[in-house]
Tab-separated table of C-alpha atoms in Angstrom:
chain	number	residue	atom	x	y	z
A	192	LEU	CA	-15.446	18.263	-2.402
A	193	ASP	CA	-13.360	18.094	0.775
A	194	THR	CA	-13.845	14.313	0.925
A	195	PHE	CA	-12.665	13.886	-2.653
A	196	MET	CA	-9.617	16.113	-2.072
A	197	PHE	CA	-8.666	14.206	1.080
A	198	ALA	CA	-9.346	10.788	-0.427
A	199	GLY	CA	-7.503	11.528	-3.652
A	200	HIS	CA	-4.480	13.380	-2.302
A	201	ASP	CA	-3.469	12.569	1.271
A	202	THR	CA	-3.930	8.828	0.926
A	203	THR	CA	-1.961	8.609	-2.334
A	204	THR	CA	0.943	10.734	-1.113
A	205	SER	CA	1.060	8.704	2.095
A	206	CYS	CA	1.420	5.472	0.113
A	207	ILE	CA	4.087	6.903	-2.210
A	208	SER	CA	6.072	8.210	0.763
A	209	PHE	CA	5.979	4.865	2.580
A	210	ALA	CA	6.751	3.026	-0.680
A	211	ALA	CA	9.930	5.062	-1.197
A	212	TYR	CA	10.913	4.338	2.411
A	213	HIS	CA	10.455	0.562	2.098
A	214	ILE	CA	12.023	0.305	-1.359
A	215	ALA	CA	15.066	2.252	-0.123
A	216	ARG	CA	15.490	-0.157	2.800
A	217	ASN	CA	15.159	-3.281	0.638
A	218	PRO	CA	17.756	-3.226	-2.171
A	219	ALA	CA	16.758	-6.675	-3.490
A	220	VAL	CA	13.162	-5.511	-3.902
A	221	GLN	CA	14.359	-2.319	-5.595
A	222	GLN	CA	16.492	-4.286	-8.059
A	223	LYS	CA	13.636	-6.648	-8.861
A	224	LEU	CA	11.354	-3.665	-9.505
A	225	TYR	CA	13.952	-2.066	-11.765
A	226	ASP	CA	14.472	-5.314	-13.683
A	227	GLU	CA	10.722	-5.751	-14.185
A	228	MET	CA	10.327	-2.189	-15.457
A	229	PHE	CA	13.301	-2.654	-17.796
A	230	GLN	CA	11.839	-5.894	-19.154
A	231	VAL	CA	8.221	-4.733	-19.516
A	232	LEU	CA	8.683	-1.086	-20.519
A	233	GLY	CA	12.044	-1.243	-22.291
A	234	PRO	CA	15.583	-0.037	-21.518
A	235	ASP	CA	14.600	3.651	-21.614
A	236	PHE	CA	11.566	3.132	-19.396
A	237	LYS	CA	12.058	6.413	-17.541
A	238	ASN	CA	10.956	8.157	-20.754
A	239	THR	CA	8.390	5.566	-21.862
A	240	GLN	CA	4.806	6.682	-22.389
A	241	LEU	CA	2.920	5.016	-19.557
A	242	THR	CA	-0.487	3.555	-20.315
A	243	TYR	CA	-3.127	1.662	-18.384
A	244	SER	CA	-2.106	-1.458	-20.293
A	245	ASN	CA	1.637	-1.393	-19.655
A	246	LEU	CA	1.218	-0.401	-15.999
A	247	GLN	CA	-1.008	-3.462	-15.513
A	248	GLU	CA	1.844	-5.697	-16.681
A	249	LEU	CA	4.040	-4.638	-13.752
A	250	LYS	CA	2.996	-7.467	-11.445
A	251	TYR	CA	5.866	-7.216	-8.976
A	252	LEU	CA	5.293	-3.471	-8.656
A	253	GLU	CA	1.658	-4.165	-7.790
A	254	MET	CA	2.714	-6.749	-5.188
A	255	THR	CA	5.137	-4.202	-3.708
A	256	ILE	CA	2.450	-1.522	-3.444
A	257	LYS	CA	0.113	-4.025	-1.795
A	258	GLU	CA	2.782	-4.847	0.774
A	259	VAL	CA	3.320	-1.126	1.464
A	260	LEU	CA	-0.434	-0.717	2.012
A	261	ARG	CA	-0.482	-3.789	4.237
A	262	ILE	CA	2.163	-2.461	6.613
A	263	HIS	CA	1.071	1.177	6.327
A	264	PRO	CA	-2.556	1.369	5.152
A	265	SER	CA	-3.265	4.957	4.126
A	266	VAL	CA	-6.552	4.875	6.036
A	267	PRO	CA	-5.860	2.873	9.226
A	268	VAL	CA	-9.438	2.720	10.511
A	269	ILE	CA	-12.867	2.951	8.897
A	270	GLY	CA	-16.319	3.180	10.408
A	271	ARG	CA	-19.511	1.364	9.503
A	272	LYS	CA	-22.988	1.160	11.017
A	273	SER	CA	-24.454	-2.305	11.577
A	274	ALA	CA	-27.505	-2.853	9.374
A	275	HIS	CA	-28.841	-5.911	11.214
A	276	ASP	CA	-28.053	-8.253	14.098
A	277	MET	CA	-24.522	-9.622	13.821
A	278	ILE	CA	-22.168	-11.740	15.871
A	279	ILE	CA	-18.622	-10.344	15.978
A	280	ASP	CA	-16.049	-12.422	17.839
A	281	GLY	CA	-18.777	-14.011	19.951
A	282	SER	CA	-20.527	-10.740	20.838
A	283	LYS	CA	-23.971	-9.799	19.564
A	284	VAL	CA	-24.108	-6.448	17.761
A	285	PRO	CA	-27.624	-5.050	17.236
A	286	PRO	CA	-28.624	-2.867	14.256
A	287	GLY	CA	-27.620	0.804	14.259
A	288	ILE	CA	-24.345	0.391	16.168
A	289	ASP	CA	-21.212	2.229	14.995
A	290	VAL	CA	-18.450	-0.296	14.296
A	291	ALA	CA	-14.780	0.680	13.925
A	292	ILE	CA	-12.757	-1.573	11.622
A	293	LEU	CA	-9.060	-1.360	12.488
A	294	ILE	CA	-7.405	-1.995	9.135
A	295	TYR	CA	-3.933	-1.345	10.572
A	296	ALA	CA	-4.429	-4.056	13.215
A	297	MET	CA	-5.884	-6.504	10.682
A	298	HIS	CA	-2.959	-6.050	8.292
A	299	ASN	CA	-0.390	-6.479	11.062
A	300	ASN	CA	-1.984	-9.565	12.613
A	301	PRO	CA	0.726	-12.273	12.808
A	302	ALA	CA	-1.915	-15.019	12.624
A	303	VAL	CA	-2.763	-13.824	9.105
A	304	PHE	CA	0.537	-12.260	8.020
A	305	PRO	CA	3.472	-14.049	9.726
A	306	GLU	CA	6.335	-11.718	10.697
A	307	PRO	CA	4.110	-8.719	9.995
A	308	THR	CA	6.873	-6.110	10.294
A	309	ARG	CA	8.987	-7.815	7.606
A	310	PHE	CA	8.593	-6.221	4.164
A	311	ASP	CA	7.875	-9.019	1.679
A	312	PRO	CA	5.987	-8.337	-1.570
A	313	GLU	CA	5.816	-12.103	-2.211
A	314	ARG	CA	2.983	-12.246	0.338
A	315	PHE	CA	0.861	-11.022	-2.564
A	316	ASN	CA	1.865	-13.471	-5.244
A	317	GLU	CA	-1.011	-15.528	-6.619
A	318	GLU	CA	-0.309	-18.603	-4.506
A	319	ASN	CA	-0.004	-16.794	-1.168
A	320	SER	CA	-2.989	-14.524	-1.829
A	321	SER	CA	-5.229	-17.502	-2.598
A	322	LYS	CA	-4.580	-18.937	0.897
A	323	ARG	CA	-5.979	-15.899	2.733
A	324	HIS	CA	-9.544	-14.846	3.416
A	325	PRO	CA	-10.540	-12.257	0.776
A	326	TYR	CA	-11.248	-9.696	3.511
A	327	ALA	CA	-7.950	-10.194	5.370
A	328	TYR	CA	-6.466	-7.382	3.269
A	329	VAL	CA	-8.688	-4.327	2.772
A	330	PRO	CA	-6.651	-1.114	2.302
A	331	PHE	CA	-9.484	0.360	0.226
A	332	SER	CA	-12.255	-1.174	2.333
A	333	ALA	CA	-14.427	-3.791	0.613
A	334	GLY	CA	-17.939	-4.509	-0.515
A	335	ALA	CA	-20.503	-1.969	-1.689
A	336	ARG	CA	-18.853	0.949	0.140
A	337	ASN	CA	-15.265	0.420	-0.929
A	338	CYS	CA	-13.093	3.242	-2.255
A	339	ILE	CA	-14.400	4.398	-5.630
A	340	GLY	CA	-10.991	5.802	-6.535
A	341	GLN	CA	-8.827	2.765	-5.779
A	342	LYS	CA	-8.030	1.871	-9.400
A	343	TYR	CA	-7.104	5.449	-10.220
A	344	ALA	CA	-5.006	5.722	-7.044
A	345	LEU	CA	-3.084	2.540	-7.886
A	346	LEU	CA	-2.369	3.801	-11.410
A	347	GLU	CA	-1.135	7.103	-9.984
A	348	ILE	CA	1.119	5.337	-7.463
A	349	LYS	CA	2.495	2.951	-10.099
A	350	ALA	CA	3.248	5.771	-12.562
A	351	THR	CA	5.002	7.830	-9.874
A	352	LEU	CA	7.162	4.907	-8.731
A	353	VAL	CA	8.102	3.979	-12.320
A	354	LYS	CA	9.324	7.522	-12.967
A	355	LEU	CA	11.057	7.729	-9.580
A	356	LEU	CA	12.944	4.439	-9.973
A	357	GLY	CA	13.705	5.174	-13.620
A	358	HIS	CA	15.592	8.329	-12.686
A	359	TYR	CA	16.935	7.544	-9.222
A	360	ARG	CA	18.350	4.806	-7.044
A	361	LEU	CA	16.966	4.948	-3.507
A	362	GLY	CA	18.990	4.193	-0.401
A	363	ALA	CA	18.225	4.072	3.312
A	364	CYS	CA	19.546	7.001	5.347
A	365	ASP	CA	19.798	4.806	8.430
A	366	PRO	CA	18.892	1.122	7.921
A	367	ALA	CA	18.534	0.649	11.686
A	368	ASN	CA	16.039	3.495	12.040
A	369	THR	CA	12.363	2.657	11.664
A	370	VAL	CA	9.778	5.250	10.757
A	371	ARG	CA	7.497	6.453	13.557
A	372	ILE	CA	3.863	6.783	12.612
A	373	LYS	CA	0.868	8.674	13.887
A	374	THR	CA	-2.776	8.101	13.128
A	375	ASP	CA	-4.861	10.992	11.865
A	376	MET	CA	-7.466	10.572	9.161
A	377	THR	CA	-4.564	9.017	7.290
A	378	LEU	CA	-1.545	7.112	8.579
A	379	ARG	CA	1.409	9.508	8.532
A	380	PRO	CA	5.092	9.405	9.427
A	381	VAL	CA	5.705	11.616	12.476
A	382	ASN	CA	8.762	13.356	11.012
A	383	GLY	CA	8.495	12.331	7.375
A	384	THR	CA	10.359	9.522	5.648
A	385	PHE	CA	13.979	10.040	4.677
A	386	VAL	CA	15.745	8.322	1.783
A	387	LYS	CA	18.983	8.886	-0.112
A	388	ILE	CA	18.457	9.640	-3.791
A	389	VAL	CA	21.211	8.967	-6.341
A	390	GLU	CA	20.701	9.804	-10.007
A	391	ARG	CA	21.002	6.776	-12.277
């Protein structure tokens, strides 16, 4: 039960918090998100009944969430145990060895994601995504032991951001100030994330 509570709550709130931070600091992204929601969900989208179907149509919102999870993956490191002999970066790893996979480091690798600190949802458009190795981006892990709740989590994050941006315009408190992070079980801002909220 504890695992499900942690996996379903802390990780989702972490992503929503970082999403608000990045959207507030990138007015062009915020406007594009608003325009997409207006076009897909209608002019009164803040009161629209959200469904699985209409949330799936918000492609730019999905790209934005992916970019948030690239820069600030909710779970920055995962552990696995080697099942058989493997070669990792030229080193032999025998069976039964604990292996730490540093998702945060992978997602901020400039060889894979140029200018990794720059927030750019277009990294996840169809063309750019097709050029990367499928395991270059793994915020929910991958393979047989990936996160069983990832689809639900993404729906929850999308619905929250639609309602947030439908009611409020977000602004950066201090555009020059970058959030400081610490690594626990989840990636967290040291002192929270601060944004200005103006009612639309």
